[in-house]
Tab-separated table of C-alpha atoms and ligand atoms in Angstrom:
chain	number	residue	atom	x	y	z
A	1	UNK	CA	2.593	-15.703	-21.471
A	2	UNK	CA	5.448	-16.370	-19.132
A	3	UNK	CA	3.917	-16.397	-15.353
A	4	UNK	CA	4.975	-13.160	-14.001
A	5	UNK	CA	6.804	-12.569	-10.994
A	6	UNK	CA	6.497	-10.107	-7.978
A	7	UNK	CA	9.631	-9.570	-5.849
A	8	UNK	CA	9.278	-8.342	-2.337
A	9	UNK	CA	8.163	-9.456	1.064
A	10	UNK	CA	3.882	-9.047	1.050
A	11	UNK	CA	4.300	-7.024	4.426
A	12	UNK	CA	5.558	-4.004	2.067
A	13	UNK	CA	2.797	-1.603	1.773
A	14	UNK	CA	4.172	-1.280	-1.856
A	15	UNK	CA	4.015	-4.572	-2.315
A	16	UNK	CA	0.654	-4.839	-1.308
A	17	UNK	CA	-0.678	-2.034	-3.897
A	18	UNK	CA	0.581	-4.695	-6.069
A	19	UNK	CA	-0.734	-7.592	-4.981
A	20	UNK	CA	-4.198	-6.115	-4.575
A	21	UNK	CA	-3.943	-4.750	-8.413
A	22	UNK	CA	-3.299	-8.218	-9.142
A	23	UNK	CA	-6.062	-9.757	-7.328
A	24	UNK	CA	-8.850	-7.025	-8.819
A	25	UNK	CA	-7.494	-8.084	-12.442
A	26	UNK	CA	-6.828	-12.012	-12.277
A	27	UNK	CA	-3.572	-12.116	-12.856
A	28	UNK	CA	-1.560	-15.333	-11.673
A	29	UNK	CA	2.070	-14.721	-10.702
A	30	UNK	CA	4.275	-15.772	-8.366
A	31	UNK	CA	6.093	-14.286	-5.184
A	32	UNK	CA	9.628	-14.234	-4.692
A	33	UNK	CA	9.792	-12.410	-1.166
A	34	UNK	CA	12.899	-10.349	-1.059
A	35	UNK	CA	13.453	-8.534	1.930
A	36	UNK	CA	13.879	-4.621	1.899
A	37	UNK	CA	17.327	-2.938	3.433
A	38	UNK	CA	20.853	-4.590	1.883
A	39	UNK	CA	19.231	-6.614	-1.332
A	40	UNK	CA	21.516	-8.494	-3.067
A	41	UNK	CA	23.281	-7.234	-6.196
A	42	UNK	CA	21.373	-9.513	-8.750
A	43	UNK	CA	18.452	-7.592	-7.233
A	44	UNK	CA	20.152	-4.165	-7.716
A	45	UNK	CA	20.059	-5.090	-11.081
A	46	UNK	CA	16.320	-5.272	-11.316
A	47	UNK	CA	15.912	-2.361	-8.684
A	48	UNK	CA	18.447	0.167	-8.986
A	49	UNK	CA	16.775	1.951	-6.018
A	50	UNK	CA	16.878	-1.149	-4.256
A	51	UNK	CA	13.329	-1.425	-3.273
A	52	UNK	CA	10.723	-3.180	-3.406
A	53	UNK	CA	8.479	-4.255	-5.454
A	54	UNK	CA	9.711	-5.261	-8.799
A	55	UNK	CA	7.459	-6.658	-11.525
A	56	UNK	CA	9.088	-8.836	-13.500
A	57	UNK	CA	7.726	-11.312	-17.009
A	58	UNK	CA	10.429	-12.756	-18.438
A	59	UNK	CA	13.561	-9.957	-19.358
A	60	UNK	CA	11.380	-7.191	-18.752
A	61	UNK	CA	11.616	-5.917	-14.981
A	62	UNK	CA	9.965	-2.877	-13.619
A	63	UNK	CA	10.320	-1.707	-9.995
A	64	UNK	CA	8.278	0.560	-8.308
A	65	UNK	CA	4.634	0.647	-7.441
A	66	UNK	CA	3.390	3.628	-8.917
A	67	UNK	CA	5.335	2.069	-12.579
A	68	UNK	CA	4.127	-1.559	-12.169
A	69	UNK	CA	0.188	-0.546	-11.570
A	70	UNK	CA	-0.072	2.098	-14.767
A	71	UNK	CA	1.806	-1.430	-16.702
A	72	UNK	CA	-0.597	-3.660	-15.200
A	73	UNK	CA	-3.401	-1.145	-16.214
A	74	UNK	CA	-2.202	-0.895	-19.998
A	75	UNK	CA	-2.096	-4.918	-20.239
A	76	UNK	CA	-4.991	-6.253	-18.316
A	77	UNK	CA	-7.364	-2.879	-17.960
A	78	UNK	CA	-10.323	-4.866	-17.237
A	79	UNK	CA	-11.196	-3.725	-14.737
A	80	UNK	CA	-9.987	-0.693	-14.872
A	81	UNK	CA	-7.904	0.669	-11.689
A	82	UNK	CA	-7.904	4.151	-13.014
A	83	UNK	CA	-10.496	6.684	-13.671
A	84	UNK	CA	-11.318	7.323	-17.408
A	85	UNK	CA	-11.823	11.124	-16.850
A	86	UNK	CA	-8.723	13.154	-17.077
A	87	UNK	CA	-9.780	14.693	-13.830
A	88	UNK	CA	-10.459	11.857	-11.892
A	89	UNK	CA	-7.861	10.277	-13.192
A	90	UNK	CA	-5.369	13.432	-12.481
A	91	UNK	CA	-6.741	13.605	-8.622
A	92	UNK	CA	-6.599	9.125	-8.021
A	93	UNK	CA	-2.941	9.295	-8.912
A	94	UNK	CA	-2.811	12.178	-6.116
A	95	UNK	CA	-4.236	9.965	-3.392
A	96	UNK	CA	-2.133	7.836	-4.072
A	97	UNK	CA	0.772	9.979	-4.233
A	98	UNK	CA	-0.640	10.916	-0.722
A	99	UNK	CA	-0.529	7.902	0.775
A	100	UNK	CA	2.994	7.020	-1.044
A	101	UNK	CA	4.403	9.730	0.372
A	102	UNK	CA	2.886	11.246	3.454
A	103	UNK	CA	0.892	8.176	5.135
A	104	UNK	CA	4.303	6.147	4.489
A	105	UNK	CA	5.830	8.367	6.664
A	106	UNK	CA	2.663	7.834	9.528
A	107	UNK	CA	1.139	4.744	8.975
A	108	UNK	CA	4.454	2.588	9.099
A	109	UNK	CA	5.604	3.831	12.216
A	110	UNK	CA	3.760	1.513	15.025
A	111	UNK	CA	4.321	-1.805	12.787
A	112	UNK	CA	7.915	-0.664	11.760
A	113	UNK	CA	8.944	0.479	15.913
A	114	UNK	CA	6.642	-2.735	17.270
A	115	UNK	CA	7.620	-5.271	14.835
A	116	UNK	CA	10.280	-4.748	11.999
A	117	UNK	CA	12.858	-2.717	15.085
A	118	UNK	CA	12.211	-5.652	17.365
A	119	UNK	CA	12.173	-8.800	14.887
A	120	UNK	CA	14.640	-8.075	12.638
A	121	UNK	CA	17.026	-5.528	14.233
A	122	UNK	CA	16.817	-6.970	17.941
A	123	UNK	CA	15.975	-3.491	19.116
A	124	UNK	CA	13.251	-2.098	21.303
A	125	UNK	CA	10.464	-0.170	19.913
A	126	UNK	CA	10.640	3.176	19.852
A	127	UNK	CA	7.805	4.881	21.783
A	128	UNK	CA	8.011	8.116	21.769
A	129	UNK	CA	8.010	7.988	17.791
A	130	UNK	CA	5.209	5.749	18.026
A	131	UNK	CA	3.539	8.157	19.965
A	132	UNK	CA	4.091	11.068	18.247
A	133	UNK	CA	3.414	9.861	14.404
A	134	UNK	CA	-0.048	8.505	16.023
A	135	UNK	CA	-0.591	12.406	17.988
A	136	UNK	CA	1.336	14.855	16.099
A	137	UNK	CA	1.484	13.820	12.851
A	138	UNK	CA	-1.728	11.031	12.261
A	139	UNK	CA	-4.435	13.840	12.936
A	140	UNK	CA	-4.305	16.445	9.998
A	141	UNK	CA	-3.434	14.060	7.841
A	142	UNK	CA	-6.796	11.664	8.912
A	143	UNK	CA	-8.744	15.136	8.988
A	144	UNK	CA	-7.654	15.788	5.709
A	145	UNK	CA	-9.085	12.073	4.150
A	146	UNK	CA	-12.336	12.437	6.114
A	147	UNK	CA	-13.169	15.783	4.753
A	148	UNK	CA	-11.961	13.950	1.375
A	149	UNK	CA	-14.410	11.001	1.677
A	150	UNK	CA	-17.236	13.462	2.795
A	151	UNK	CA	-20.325	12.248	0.432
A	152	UNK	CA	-18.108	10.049	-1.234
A	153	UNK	CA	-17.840	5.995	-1.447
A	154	UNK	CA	-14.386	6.206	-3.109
A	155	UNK	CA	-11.565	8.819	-3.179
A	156	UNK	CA	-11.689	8.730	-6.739
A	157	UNK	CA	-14.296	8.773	-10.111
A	158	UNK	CA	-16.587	6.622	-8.160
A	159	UNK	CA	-14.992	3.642	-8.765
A	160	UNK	CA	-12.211	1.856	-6.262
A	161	UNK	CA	-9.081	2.894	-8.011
A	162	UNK	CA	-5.523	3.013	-7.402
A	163	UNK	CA	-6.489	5.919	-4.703
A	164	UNK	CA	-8.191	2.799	-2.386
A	165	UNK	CA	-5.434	0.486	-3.216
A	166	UNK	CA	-2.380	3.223	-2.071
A	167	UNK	CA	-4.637	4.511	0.546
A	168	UNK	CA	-5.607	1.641	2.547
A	169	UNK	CA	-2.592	-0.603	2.136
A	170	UNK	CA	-0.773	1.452	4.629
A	171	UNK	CA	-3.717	1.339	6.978
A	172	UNK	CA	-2.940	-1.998	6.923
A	173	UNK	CA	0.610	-1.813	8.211
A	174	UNK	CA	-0.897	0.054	10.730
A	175	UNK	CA	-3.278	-2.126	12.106
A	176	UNK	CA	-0.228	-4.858	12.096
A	177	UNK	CA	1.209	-2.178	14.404
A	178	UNK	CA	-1.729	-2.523	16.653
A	179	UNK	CA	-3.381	0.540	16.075
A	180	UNK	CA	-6.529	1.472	14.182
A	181	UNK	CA	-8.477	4.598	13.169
A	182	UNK	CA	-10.296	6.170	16.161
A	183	UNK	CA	-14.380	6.040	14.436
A	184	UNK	CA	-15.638	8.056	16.774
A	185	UNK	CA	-13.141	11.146	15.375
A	186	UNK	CA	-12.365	10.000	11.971
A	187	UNK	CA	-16.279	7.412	10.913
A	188	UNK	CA	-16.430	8.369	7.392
A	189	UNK	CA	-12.588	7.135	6.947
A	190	UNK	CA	-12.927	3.934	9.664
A	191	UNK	CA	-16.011	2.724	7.571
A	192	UNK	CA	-14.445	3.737	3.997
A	193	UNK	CA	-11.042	1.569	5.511
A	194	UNK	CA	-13.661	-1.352	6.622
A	195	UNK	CA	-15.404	-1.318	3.177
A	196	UNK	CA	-11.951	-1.687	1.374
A	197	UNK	CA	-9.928	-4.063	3.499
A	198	UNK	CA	-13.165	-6.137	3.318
A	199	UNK	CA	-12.959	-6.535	-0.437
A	200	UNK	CA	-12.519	-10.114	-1.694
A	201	UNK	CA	-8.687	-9.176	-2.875
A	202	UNK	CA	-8.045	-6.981	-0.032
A	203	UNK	CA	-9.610	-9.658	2.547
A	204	UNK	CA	-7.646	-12.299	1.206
A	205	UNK	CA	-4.300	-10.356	1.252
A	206	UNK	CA	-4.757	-9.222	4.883
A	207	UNK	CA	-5.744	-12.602	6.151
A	208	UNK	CA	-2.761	-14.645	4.403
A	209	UNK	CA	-0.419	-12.221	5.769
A	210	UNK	CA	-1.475	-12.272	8.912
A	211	UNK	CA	-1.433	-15.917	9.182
A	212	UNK	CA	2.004	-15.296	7.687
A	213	UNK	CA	2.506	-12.942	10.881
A	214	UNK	CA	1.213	-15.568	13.603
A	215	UNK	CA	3.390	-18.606	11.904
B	1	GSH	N1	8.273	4.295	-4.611
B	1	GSH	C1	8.493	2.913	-4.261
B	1	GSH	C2	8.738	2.811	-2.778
B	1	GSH	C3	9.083	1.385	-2.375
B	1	GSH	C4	9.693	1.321	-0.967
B	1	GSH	O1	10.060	2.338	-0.367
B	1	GSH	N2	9.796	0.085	-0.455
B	1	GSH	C5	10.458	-0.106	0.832
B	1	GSH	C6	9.861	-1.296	1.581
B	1	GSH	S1	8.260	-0.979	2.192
B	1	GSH	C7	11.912	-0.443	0.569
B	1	GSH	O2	12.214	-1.225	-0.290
B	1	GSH	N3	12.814	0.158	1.346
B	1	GSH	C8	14.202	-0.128	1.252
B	1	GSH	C9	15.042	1.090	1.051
B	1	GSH	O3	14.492	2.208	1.088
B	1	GSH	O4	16.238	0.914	0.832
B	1	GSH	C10	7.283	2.084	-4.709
B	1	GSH	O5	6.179	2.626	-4.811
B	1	GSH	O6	7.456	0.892	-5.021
């Protein structure tokens, strides 16, 4: 099989989901890191959108996360990243439609203001939206995943899933942000987010890009 390759920088959270669903199932590839924001037009023609990730083995591309890990899941589903039961199944694919969408939009914000604003844009961090993702907006939606993980190991069919994967790959942007979950409000989710980023993929991932971060 040709070796497949994964566009995108790993910082992505999107990326990450990727990289991690890699990891779990084996699967050798190879990283071409483009950059999000003004991609090149050979990229636009892998990534309409212009986004990233995009999966890519030989002529067939796909972009997007939540396409590439169902593909990934059809071709290599050992072991399996998505609950068998339609239920399970149905509710993992909300998690991670959850974190996609909603902890994108908190979880980002301290590594985007404190790192992407200053590094790449030469601006200074924005503060007050700092502070008011991590005060405003970061409580209901941690309330919501503790009450979630209440009496339960994984979000989803008892197994780790794409639920973990979405879920705690933005936690991770936010700890590159310099912020973490507060245990002593939020345990069950700081010790579910321990258990996951201490995986073997997951550790491996976090630890290469933060040496990626210090160099
Ligand atoms: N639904 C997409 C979202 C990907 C996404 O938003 N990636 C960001 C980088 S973290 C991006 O490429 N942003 C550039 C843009 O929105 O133009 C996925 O799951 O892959």
């Amino acid at each position: 099989m040709t070796q497949p390759i994964l566009h995108g920088v790993p910082l992505s959270p999107y990326v990450r989901k990727v990289r991690v669903a890699l990891a779990e199932k084996g699967i050798d590839y190879e990283s071409v890191p483009v950059m999000p924001f003004g991609p090149n037009p050979e990229y636009l023609a892998i990534s309409p959108l212009g986004k990233i990730p995009c999966y890519q083995e030989g002529d067939f591309t796909l972009p997007d996360s939540s396409c590439i890990l169902p593909y990934l899941e059809k071709t290599h589903p050992s072991p399996a990243l998505y609950p068998s039961d339609a239920k399970e199944y149905a509710r993992a694919l909300w998690y991670e439609e959850y974190a996609d969408s909603k902890l994108a939009s908190i979880c980002t914000v301290p590594f985007f203001q404190r790192f992407v604003q200053v590094k790449f844009m030469g601006q200074e961090a924005d503060e007050a939206a700092v502070q008011k993702a991590l005060t405003e907006e970061a409580p209901p939606a941690f309330d919501y995943l503790e009450k979630e993980l209440a009496g339960r190991e994984y979000l989803a069919g008892g197994q780790f899933s794409v639920a973990d994967i979405a879920t705690a790959s933005f936690f991770v942007n936010m700890a590159f942000g310099g912020e973490t979950v507060d245990a002593g409000r939020w345990p069950k989710l700081a010790d579910y987010l321990e258990r996951i980023h201490g995986r073997p993929s997951y550790k491996a991932i976090i630890e290469g890009e933060k040496a990626g971060l210090a160099g």
